[in-house]
PDB file of C-alpha atoms in Angstrom:
ATOM      1  CA  MET A   1     182.904  14.422 -11.954  1.00  0.00           C
ATOM      2  CA  ASN A   2     186.658  13.739 -11.371  1.00  0.00           C
ATOM      3  CA  SER A   3     188.947  14.156 -14.334  1.00  0.00           C
ATOM      4  CA  VAL A   4     191.415  11.411 -15.430  1.00  0.00           C
ATOM      5  CA  SER A   5     194.493  12.512 -17.206  1.00  0.00           C
ATOM      6  CA  VAL A   6     195.298  11.248 -20.631  1.00  0.00           C
ATOM      7  CA  ARG A   7     198.793  10.662 -19.320  1.00  0.00           C
ATOM      8  CA  ALA A   8     197.422   8.149 -16.884  1.00  0.00           C
ATOM      9  CA  LEU A   9     195.608   6.353 -19.474  1.00  0.00           C
ATOM     10  CA  LEU A  10     198.506   6.461 -21.951  1.00  0.00           C
ATOM     11  CA  ILE A  11     200.789   4.869 -19.484  1.00  0.00           C
ATOM     12  CA  ARG A  12     198.456   2.088 -18.875  1.00  0.00           C
ATOM     13  CA  GLY A  13     197.892   1.605 -22.499  1.00  0.00           C
ATOM     14  CA  MET A  14     201.584   1.285 -23.059  1.00  0.00           C
ATOM     15  CA  PHE A  15     202.064  -1.145 -20.188  1.00  0.00           C
ATOM     16  CA  ALA A  16     199.079  -3.249 -21.479  1.00  0.00           C
ATOM     17  CA  GLY A  17     200.839  -3.185 -24.944  1.00  0.00           C
ATOM     18  CA  LEU A  18     204.067  -4.342 -23.465  1.00  0.00           C
ATOM     19  CA  LEU A  19     202.354  -7.185 -21.665  1.00  0.00           C
ATOM     20  CA  ALA A  20     200.480  -8.061 -24.831  1.00  0.00           C
ATOM     21  CA  GLY A  21     203.839  -8.048 -26.740  1.00  0.00           C
ATOM     22  CA  VAL A  22     205.364 -10.475 -24.358  1.00  0.00           C
ATOM     23  CA  LEU A  23     202.622 -13.020 -24.955  1.00  0.00           C
ATOM     24  CA  ALA A  24     202.614 -12.386 -28.689  1.00  0.00           C
ATOM     25  CA  LEU A  25     206.403 -12.957 -28.641  1.00  0.00           C
ATOM     26  CA  ALA A  26     205.867 -16.223 -26.973  1.00  0.00           C
ATOM     27  CA  VAL A  27     203.512 -17.191 -29.616  1.00  0.00           C
ATOM     28  CA  ALA A  28     205.764 -15.962 -32.452  1.00  0.00           C
ATOM     29  CA  TYR A  29     208.777 -17.755 -31.106  1.00  0.00           C
ATOM     30  CA  PHE A  30     207.251 -21.208 -30.383  1.00  0.00           C
ATOM     31  CA  LEU A  31     204.710 -21.268 -33.198  1.00  0.00           C
ATOM     32  CA  GLY A  32     206.129 -19.182 -36.017  1.00  0.00           C
ATOM     33  CA  GLU A  33     209.847 -19.588 -35.920  1.00  0.00           C
ATOM     34  CA  SER A  34     209.856 -23.331 -36.705  1.00  0.00           C
ATOM     35  CA  ARG A  35     207.849 -22.581 -39.823  1.00  0.00           C
ATOM     36  CA  LEU A  36     210.202 -19.745 -40.676  1.00  0.00           C
ATOM     37  CA  ASP A  37     213.186 -21.974 -40.245  1.00  0.00           C
ATOM     38  CA  ALA A  38     211.596 -24.638 -42.482  1.00  0.00           C
ATOM     39  CA  ALA A  39     210.864 -22.010 -45.216  1.00  0.00           C
ATOM     40  CA  ILE A  40     214.519 -20.621 -44.999  1.00  0.00           C
ATOM     41  CA  ALA A  41     215.828 -24.228 -45.421  1.00  0.00           C
ATOM     42  CA  LEU A  42     213.749 -24.705 -48.514  1.00  0.00           C
ATOM     43  CA  GLU A  43     214.882 -21.383 -49.875  1.00  0.00           C
ATOM     44  CA  GLU A  44     218.598 -22.358 -49.253  1.00  0.00           C
ATOM     45  CA  SER A  45     218.033 -25.810 -50.838  1.00  0.00           C
ATOM     46  CA  HIS A  46     216.972 -24.177 -53.994  1.00  0.00           C
ATOM     47  CA  ALA A  47     219.836 -21.702 -54.122  1.00  0.00           C
ATOM     48  CA  HIS A  48     223.000 -23.711 -54.159  1.00  0.00           C
ATOM     49  CA  THR A  49     225.339 -20.803 -54.677  1.00  0.00           C
ATOM     50  CA  HIS A  50     223.558 -18.315 -52.153  1.00  0.00           C
ATOM     51  CA  THR A  51     226.188 -18.649 -49.485  1.00  0.00           C
ATOM     52  CA  HIS A  52     229.101 -18.228 -51.771  1.00  0.00           C
ATOM     53  CA  GLU A  53     227.496 -15.133 -53.566  1.00  0.00           C
ATOM     54  CA  HIS A  54     226.417 -13.137 -50.350  1.00  0.00           C
ATOM     55  CA  GLY A  55     229.070 -14.256 -47.854  1.00  0.00           C
ATOM     56  CA  GLU A  56     228.511 -14.056 -44.230  1.00  0.00           C
ATOM     57  CA  GLU A  57     225.264 -13.033 -42.751  1.00  0.00           C
ATOM     58  CA  LEU A  58     225.361  -9.499 -41.135  1.00  0.00           C
ATOM     59  CA  VAL A  59     222.835 -10.528 -38.617  1.00  0.00           C
ATOM     60  CA  SER A  60     222.861 -14.230 -37.656  1.00  0.00           C
ATOM     61  CA  ARG A  61     219.717 -16.324 -37.825  1.00  0.00           C
ATOM     62  CA  THR A  62     219.852 -16.883 -33.995  1.00  0.00           C
ATOM     63  CA  MET A  63     219.911 -13.217 -33.326  1.00  0.00           C
ATOM     64  CA  GLN A  64     217.038 -12.518 -35.754  1.00  0.00           C
ATOM     65  CA  ALA A  65     214.886 -15.241 -33.903  1.00  0.00           C
ATOM     66  CA  THR A  66     215.652 -13.904 -30.516  1.00  0.00           C
ATOM     67  CA  GLY A  67     216.780 -10.335 -29.882  1.00  0.00           C
ATOM     68  CA  GLY A  68     215.518  -9.126 -33.287  1.00  0.00           C
ATOM     69  CA  LEU A  69     212.109 -10.628 -32.928  1.00  0.00           C
ATOM     70  CA  ALA A  70     211.767  -9.556 -29.255  1.00  0.00           C
ATOM     71  CA  THR A  71     212.605  -5.983 -30.114  1.00  0.00           C
ATOM     72  CA  GLY A  72     210.257  -5.820 -32.964  1.00  0.00           C
ATOM     73  CA  ILE A  73     207.180  -7.292 -31.304  1.00  0.00           C
ATOM     74  CA  LEU A  74     207.797  -5.450 -27.838  1.00  0.00           C
ATOM     75  CA  VAL A  75     208.281  -2.132 -29.488  1.00  0.00           C
ATOM     76  CA  PHE A  76     205.282  -2.626 -31.596  1.00  0.00           C
ATOM     77  CA  GLY A  77     203.225  -3.676 -28.621  1.00  0.00           C
ATOM     78  CA  VAL A  78     204.168  -0.515 -26.740  1.00  0.00           C
ATOM     79  CA  ALA A  79     203.438   1.715 -29.724  1.00  0.00           C
ATOM     80  CA  ILE A  80     200.006   0.264 -30.443  1.00  0.00           C
ATOM     81  CA  GLY A  81     199.243   0.381 -26.793  1.00  0.00           C
ATOM     82  CA  GLY A  82     199.812   4.039 -26.619  1.00  0.00           C
ATOM     83  CA  ILE A  83     197.854   4.800 -29.909  1.00  0.00           C
ATOM     84  CA  ALA A  84     194.898   2.546 -28.741  1.00  0.00           C
ATOM     85  CA  ALA A  85     194.822   4.394 -25.365  1.00  0.00           C
ATOM     86  CA  LEU A  86     194.488   7.689 -27.136  1.00  0.00           C
ATOM     87  CA  VAL A  87     191.643   6.262 -29.274  1.00  0.00           C
ATOM     88  CA  PHE A  88     190.044   5.010 -25.982  1.00  0.00           C
ATOM     89  CA  CYS A  89     190.208   8.551 -24.516  1.00  0.00           C
ATOM     90  CA  TYR A  90     188.068   9.814 -27.415  1.00  0.00           C
ATOM     91  CA  ALA A  91     185.827   6.806 -27.699  1.00  0.00           C
ATOM     92  CA  LEU A  92     184.676   6.213 -24.101  1.00  0.00           C
ATOM     93  CA  GLY A  93     181.269   7.621 -23.675  1.00  0.00           C
ATOM     94  CA  ARG A  94     180.883   8.603 -27.222  1.00  0.00           C
ATOM     95  CA  ILE A  95     180.200   5.187 -28.935  1.00  0.00           C
ATOM     96  CA  GLY A  96     177.382   4.083 -26.648  1.00  0.00           C
ATOM     97  CA  ALA A  97     176.783   3.262 -23.057  1.00  0.00           C
ATOM     98  CA  PHE A  98     179.860   1.029 -22.733  1.00  0.00           C
ATOM     99  CA  GLY A  99     181.972   0.745 -19.712  1.00  0.00           C
ATOM    100  CA  PRO A 100     185.863   0.881 -19.755  1.00  0.00           C
ATOM    101  CA  ARG A 101     186.295  -2.903 -20.224  1.00  0.00           C
ATOM    102  CA  ALA A 102     183.654  -3.069 -23.077  1.00  0.00           C
ATOM    103  CA  THR A 103     185.010  -0.103 -24.829  1.00  0.00           C
ATOM    104  CA  ALA A 104     188.650  -1.448 -24.599  1.00  0.00           C
ATOM    105  CA  ALA A 105     187.441  -4.729 -25.952  1.00  0.00           C
ATOM    106  CA  LEU A 106     185.648  -3.052 -28.827  1.00  0.00           C
ATOM    107  CA  ILE A 107     188.863  -0.903 -29.739  1.00  0.00           C
ATOM    108  CA  ALA A 108     190.991  -3.993 -29.582  1.00  0.00           C
ATOM    109  CA  GLY A 109     188.562  -5.924 -31.831  1.00  0.00           C
ATOM    110  CA  ALA A 110     188.151  -3.142 -34.216  1.00  0.00           C
ATOM    111  CA  ALA A 111     191.898  -2.619 -34.459  1.00  0.00           C
ATOM    112  CA  LEU A 112     192.557  -6.392 -35.087  1.00  0.00           C
ATOM    113  CA  LEU A 113     189.899  -6.412 -37.684  1.00  0.00           C
ATOM    114  CA  THR A 114     190.832  -3.262 -39.509  1.00  0.00           C
ATOM    115  CA  VAL A 115     194.628  -3.026 -39.154  1.00  0.00           C
ATOM    116  CA  TYR A 116     195.508  -6.654 -39.755  1.00  0.00           C
ATOM    117  CA  VAL A 117     192.704  -9.210 -40.713  1.00  0.00           C
ATOM    118  CA  VAL A 118     191.174  -7.157 -43.630  1.00  0.00           C
ATOM    119  CA  PRO A 119     194.593  -6.307 -45.200  1.00  0.00           C
ATOM    120  CA  PHE A 120     195.757  -9.896 -44.380  1.00  0.00           C
ATOM    121  CA  LEU A 121     192.929 -11.332 -46.382  1.00  0.00           C
ATOM    122  CA  LYS A 122     194.013  -9.373 -49.527  1.00  0.00           C
ATOM    123  CA  TYR A 123     197.767  -9.627 -48.968  1.00  0.00           C
ATOM    124  CA  PRO A 124     198.629 -12.583 -46.591  1.00  0.00           C
ATOM    125  CA  ALA A 125     201.999 -12.881 -45.214  1.00  0.00           C
ATOM    126  CA  ASN A 126     204.585 -14.991 -47.122  1.00  0.00           C
ATOM    127  CA  PRO A 127     207.592 -16.849 -45.792  1.00  0.00           C
ATOM    128  CA  PRO A 128     210.990 -16.821 -47.463  1.00  0.00           C
ATOM    129  CA  ALA A 129     211.221 -18.619 -50.756  1.00  0.00           C
ATOM    130  CA  VAL A 130     207.714 -17.340 -51.662  1.00  0.00           C
ATOM    131  CA  GLY A 131     207.231 -14.251 -53.853  1.00  0.00           C
ATOM    132  CA  ASP A 132     209.180 -12.525 -56.486  1.00  0.00           C
ATOM    133  CA  PRO A 133     212.028 -10.348 -54.931  1.00  0.00           C
ATOM    134  CA  ASP A 134     211.319  -7.844 -57.784  1.00  0.00           C
ATOM    135  CA  THR A 135     207.842  -7.200 -56.596  1.00  0.00           C
ATOM    136  CA  ILE A 136     208.455  -7.066 -52.821  1.00  0.00           C
ATOM    137  CA  GLY A 137     208.486  -3.194 -52.706  1.00  0.00           C
ATOM    138  CA  GLN A 138     205.122  -3.075 -54.632  1.00  0.00           C
ATOM    139  CA  ARG A 139     203.614  -5.703 -52.380  1.00  0.00           C
ATOM    140  CA  THR A 140     204.743  -3.999 -49.262  1.00  0.00           C
ATOM    141  CA  GLY A 141     203.348  -0.697 -50.543  1.00  0.00           C
ATOM    142  CA  LEU A 142     200.004  -2.166 -51.374  1.00  0.00           C
ATOM    143  CA  PHE A 143     199.743  -3.881 -47.977  1.00  0.00           C
ATOM    144  CA  PHE A 144     200.154  -0.552 -46.226  1.00  0.00           C
ATOM    145  CA  LEU A 145     197.718   1.017 -48.631  1.00  0.00           C
ATOM    146  CA  MET A 146     195.113  -1.517 -47.702  1.00  0.00           C
ATOM    147  CA  ILE A 147     195.724  -0.830 -43.983  1.00  0.00           C
ATOM    148  CA  ALA A 148     195.136   2.865 -44.620  1.00  0.00           C
ATOM    149  CA  LEU A 149     191.946   2.286 -46.558  1.00  0.00           C
ATOM    150  CA  SER A 150     190.601  -0.133 -44.002  1.00  0.00           C
ATOM    151  CA  VAL A 151     191.186   2.167 -41.205  1.00  0.00           C
ATOM    152  CA  LEU A 152     189.838   5.231 -42.923  1.00  0.00           C
ATOM    153  CA  LEU A 153     186.739   3.336 -44.159  1.00  0.00           C
ATOM    154  CA  ALA A 154     186.147   1.886 -40.642  1.00  0.00           C
ATOM    155  CA  VAL A 155     186.226   5.534 -39.283  1.00  0.00           C
ATOM    156  CA  ALA A 156     183.793   6.673 -41.990  1.00  0.00           C
ATOM    157  CA  ALA A 157     181.489   3.786 -41.219  1.00  0.00           C
ATOM    158  CA  VAL A 158     181.451   4.669 -37.535  1.00  0.00           C
ATOM    159  CA  LEU A 159     180.656   8.420 -38.356  1.00  0.00           C
ATOM    160  CA  ALA A 160     177.928   7.269 -40.789  1.00  0.00           C
ATOM    161  CA  GLY A 161     176.525   5.067 -38.366  1.00  0.00           C
ATOM    162  CA  ARG A 162     176.290   7.701 -35.632  1.00  0.00           C
ATOM    163  CA  ARG A 163     174.468   9.927 -38.120  1.00  0.00           C
ATOM    164  CA  LEU A 164     172.068   7.254 -39.456  1.00  0.00           C
ATOM    165  CA  ALA A 165     171.242   6.189 -35.779  1.00  0.00           C
ATOM    166  CA  GLN A 166     169.050   9.409 -35.406  1.00  0.00           C
ATOM    167  CA  ARG A 167     166.857   8.255 -38.228  1.00  0.00           C
ATOM    168  CA  LEU A 168     167.044   4.465 -38.389  1.00  0.00           C
ATOM    169  CA  GLY A 169     167.846   3.536 -34.755  1.00  0.00           C
ATOM    170  CA  ASN A 170     171.122   2.084 -33.424  1.00  0.00           C
ATOM    171  CA  TRP A 171     170.637  -1.360 -34.542  1.00  0.00           C
ATOM    172  CA  ASN A 172     169.685  -0.544 -38.240  1.00  0.00           C
ATOM    173  CA  ALA A 173     172.338   2.137 -38.440  1.00  0.00           C
ATOM    174  CA  ALA A 174     175.152  -0.183 -37.278  1.00  0.00           C
ATOM    175  CA  VAL A 175     174.069  -2.866 -39.821  1.00  0.00           C
ATOM    176  CA  SER A 176     173.892  -0.257 -42.502  1.00  0.00           C
ATOM    177  CA  ALA A 177     177.326   1.190 -41.724  1.00  0.00           C
ATOM    178  CA  GLY A 178     178.746  -2.186 -41.384  1.00  0.00           C
ATOM    179  CA  ALA A 179     177.372  -3.253 -44.774  1.00  0.00           C
ATOM    180  CA  GLY A 180     178.911  -0.109 -46.352  1.00  0.00           C
ATOM    181  CA  TYR A 181     182.222  -0.894 -44.943  1.00  0.00           C
ATOM    182  CA  VAL A 182     182.076  -4.405 -46.208  1.00  0.00           C
ATOM    183  CA  LEU A 183     181.028  -3.132 -49.752  1.00  0.00           C
ATOM    184  CA  ALA A 184     183.756  -0.600 -49.905  1.00  0.00           C
ATOM    185  CA  ILE A 185     186.467  -3.239 -48.766  1.00  0.00           C
ATOM    186  CA  GLY A 186     185.088  -5.590 -51.489  1.00  0.00           C
ATOM    187  CA  LEU A 187     185.500  -2.875 -54.158  1.00  0.00           C
ATOM    188  CA  ALA A 188     189.157  -2.305 -52.932  1.00  0.00           C
ATOM    189  CA  TYR A 189     189.889  -6.034 -52.908  1.00  0.00           C
ATOM    190  CA  ALA A 190     188.533  -6.104 -56.564  1.00  0.00           C
ATOM    191  CA  PHE A 191     190.430  -3.054 -57.958  1.00  0.00           C
ATOM    192  CA  LEU A 192     193.677  -3.501 -56.123  1.00  0.00           C
ATOM    193  CA  PRO A 193     196.256  -5.828 -57.832  1.00  0.00           C
ATOM    194  CA  SER A 194     196.718  -9.350 -56.598  1.00  0.00           C
ATOM    195  CA  PHE A 195     199.723 -11.491 -56.563  1.00  0.00           C
ATOM    196  CA  ASP A 196     200.031 -15.175 -56.950  1.00  0.00           C
ATOM    197  CA  GLU A 197     203.756 -15.917 -56.703  1.00  0.00           C
ATOM    198  CA  VAL A 198     203.684 -19.131 -54.768  1.00  0.00           C
ATOM    199  CA  GLY A 199     205.805 -21.808 -56.482  1.00  0.00           C
ATOM    200  CA  ALA A 200     204.388 -25.225 -57.310  1.00  0.00           C
ATOM    201  CA  ASP A 201     207.129 -26.965 -55.310  1.00  0.00           C
ATOM    202  CA  PHE A 202     206.365 -25.000 -52.190  1.00  0.00           C
ATOM    203  CA  PRO A 203     204.446 -27.070 -49.676  1.00  0.00           C
ATOM    204  CA  ALA A 204     201.007 -25.707 -49.171  1.00  0.00           C
ATOM    205  CA  GLY A 205     200.759 -27.028 -45.622  1.00  0.00           C
ATOM    206  CA  LEU A 206     203.958 -25.072 -44.593  1.00  0.00           C
ATOM    207  CA  LEU A 207     202.505 -21.843 -46.334  1.00  0.00           C
ATOM    208  CA  TRP A 208     199.324 -22.000 -44.409  1.00  0.00           C
ATOM    209  CA  GLN A 209     200.848 -22.872 -41.175  1.00  0.00           C
ATOM    210  CA  PHE A 210     203.159 -19.794 -41.474  1.00  0.00           C
ATOM    211  CA  ARG A 211     200.316 -17.581 -42.288  1.00  0.00           C
ATOM    212  CA  LEU A 212     198.170 -18.892 -39.480  1.00  0.00           C
ATOM    213  CA  SER A 213     201.030 -18.471 -36.986  1.00  0.00           C
ATOM    214  CA  THR A 214     201.426 -14.791 -38.049  1.00  0.00           C
ATOM    215  CA  LEU A 215     197.550 -14.445 -37.535  1.00  0.00           C
ATOM    216  CA  ALA A 216     197.792 -16.087 -34.265  1.00  0.00           C
ATOM    217  CA  VAL A 217     200.439 -13.504 -33.131  1.00  0.00           C
ATOM    218  CA  GLN A 218     198.275 -10.637 -33.938  1.00  0.00           C
ATOM    219  CA  VAL A 219     195.111 -12.223 -32.279  1.00  0.00           C
ATOM    220  CA  THR A 220     197.178 -12.851 -29.093  1.00  0.00           C
ATOM    221  CA  LEU A 221     198.490  -9.322 -29.151  1.00  0.00           C
ATOM    222  CA  TRP A 222     195.153  -7.517 -29.474  1.00  0.00           C
ATOM    223  CA  THR A 223     193.234  -9.972 -27.281  1.00  0.00           C
ATOM    224  CA  THR A 224     195.707  -9.620 -24.436  1.00  0.00           C
ATOM    225  CA  PHE A 225     195.846  -5.843 -24.839  1.00  0.00           C
ATOM    226  CA  GLY A 226     191.983  -5.502 -24.824  1.00  0.00           C
ATOM    227  CA  LEU A 227     191.619  -7.575 -21.712  1.00  0.00           C
ATOM    228  CA  ALA A 228     194.570  -6.034 -19.816  1.00  0.00           C
ATOM    229  CA  PHE A 229     193.825  -2.452 -20.808  1.00  0.00           C
ATOM    230  CA  GLY A 230     190.177  -2.818 -19.940  1.00  0.00           C
ATOM    231  CA  TYR A 231     191.058  -4.086 -16.499  1.00  0.00           C
ATOM    232  CA  LEU A 232     193.536  -1.454 -15.869  1.00  0.00           C
ATOM    233  CA  THR A 233     191.327   1.508 -16.965  1.00  0.00           C
ATOM    234  CA  GLU A 234     188.301   0.159 -15.174  1.00  0.00           C
ATOM    235  CA  ARG A 235     190.285   0.240 -11.908  1.00  0.00           C
ATOM    236  CA  LEU A 236     191.630   3.701 -12.686  1.00  0.00           C
ATOM    237  CA  LEU A 237     188.273   5.155 -13.618  1.00  0.00           C
ATOM    238  CA  VAL A 238     186.261   3.581 -10.994  1.00  0.00           C
ATOM    239  CA  GLY A 239     188.937   4.580  -8.426  1.00  0.00           C
ATOM    240  CA  ALA A 240     188.814   8.158  -9.660  1.00  0.00           C
ATOM    241  CA  GLY A 241     185.512   8.745  -7.813  1.00  0.00           C
ATOM    242  CA  ALA A 242     182.017   7.794  -7.520  1.00  0.00           C
ATOM    243  CA  ALA A 243     181.273  10.962  -9.381  1.00  0.00           C
ATOM    244  CA  GLY A 244     181.316   9.045 -12.548  1.00  0.00           C
ATOM    245  CA  GLN A 245     178.156   7.397 -11.588  1.00  0.00           C
ATOM    246  CA  ALA A 246     176.482  10.797 -11.193  1.00  0.00           C
ATOM    247  CA  ALA A 247     177.403  11.888 -14.836  1.00  0.00           C
ATOM    248  CA  PRO A 248     174.497  12.393 -17.241  1.00  0.00           C
ATOM    249  CA  ARG A 249     173.455   9.325 -19.102  1.00  0.00           C
ATOM    250  CA  GLY A 250     175.447   9.008 -22.288  1.00  0.00           C
ATOM    251  CA  ALA A 251     178.083  11.399 -21.146  1.00  0.00           C
ATOM    252  CA  GLY A 252     180.405   8.496 -20.193  1.00  0.00           C
ATOM    253  CA  VAL A 253     183.673   8.724 -18.409  1.00  0.00           C
ATOM    254  CA  GLY A 254     185.519   9.669 -21.464  1.00  0.00           C
ATOM    255  CA  ALA A 255     183.821  13.185 -21.320  1.00  0.00           C
ATOM    256  CA  GLY A 256     185.687  13.765 -18.111  1.00  0.00           C
ATOM    257  CA  VAL A 257     189.062  12.835 -19.385  1.00  0.00           C
ATOM    258  CA  ALA A 258     191.369  15.859 -18.933  1.00  0.00           C
ATOM    259  CA  HIS A 259     193.666  16.906 -21.854  1.00  0.00           C
TER     260      HIS A 259
END
């Protein structure tokens, strides 16, 4: 079987991440920035002396909404694309009889769920004027802790599912491992502190529009990455030679990735 270098997959992962970042940037700009501007206007209307106390902004709002936003999302897209490509190198052929596109889609979906959706449900994004400035450090730390717990528990669930499959079968093992993950996340939700710092005068509609726009950015990013990376890797791996078809059942293309 022909070997495919990790470097080739890594480059395609980063390119797919860049493409996903471009589309996510469009969603963030056209869907999220208007909500952010509205929240900033509310914040400034409740702080009459804000401008006099802090003086001129170091970075203008225009730069934040254009260059700053683009840099952050595009760099993030390339970074997660490279990381996901490395995960793909390990996962292909080891998580079932899935082809490159299906494996890429599963990785993207799992990343969206574990890295963003699960932490988001516990600690959703807040626009300006929402939240106590004195707790922002604690809230940020807990959000990243929730990400770490979610990822580690997901990895543990996958490993447990593989072991249970020998005794329970693939379907029952997957259900059992998934139930264990949900239970563990539920316990984390219950024991980690929560924050309810939304003021009574802040429009509920604007709050949820802002939160849904941040969720839409992540859904766009990971969905685009999964589709683009799956397409690119399938072309690469199929083009690497027909020897992949002669590989033993279950070995998968991932077993032939050269390190």
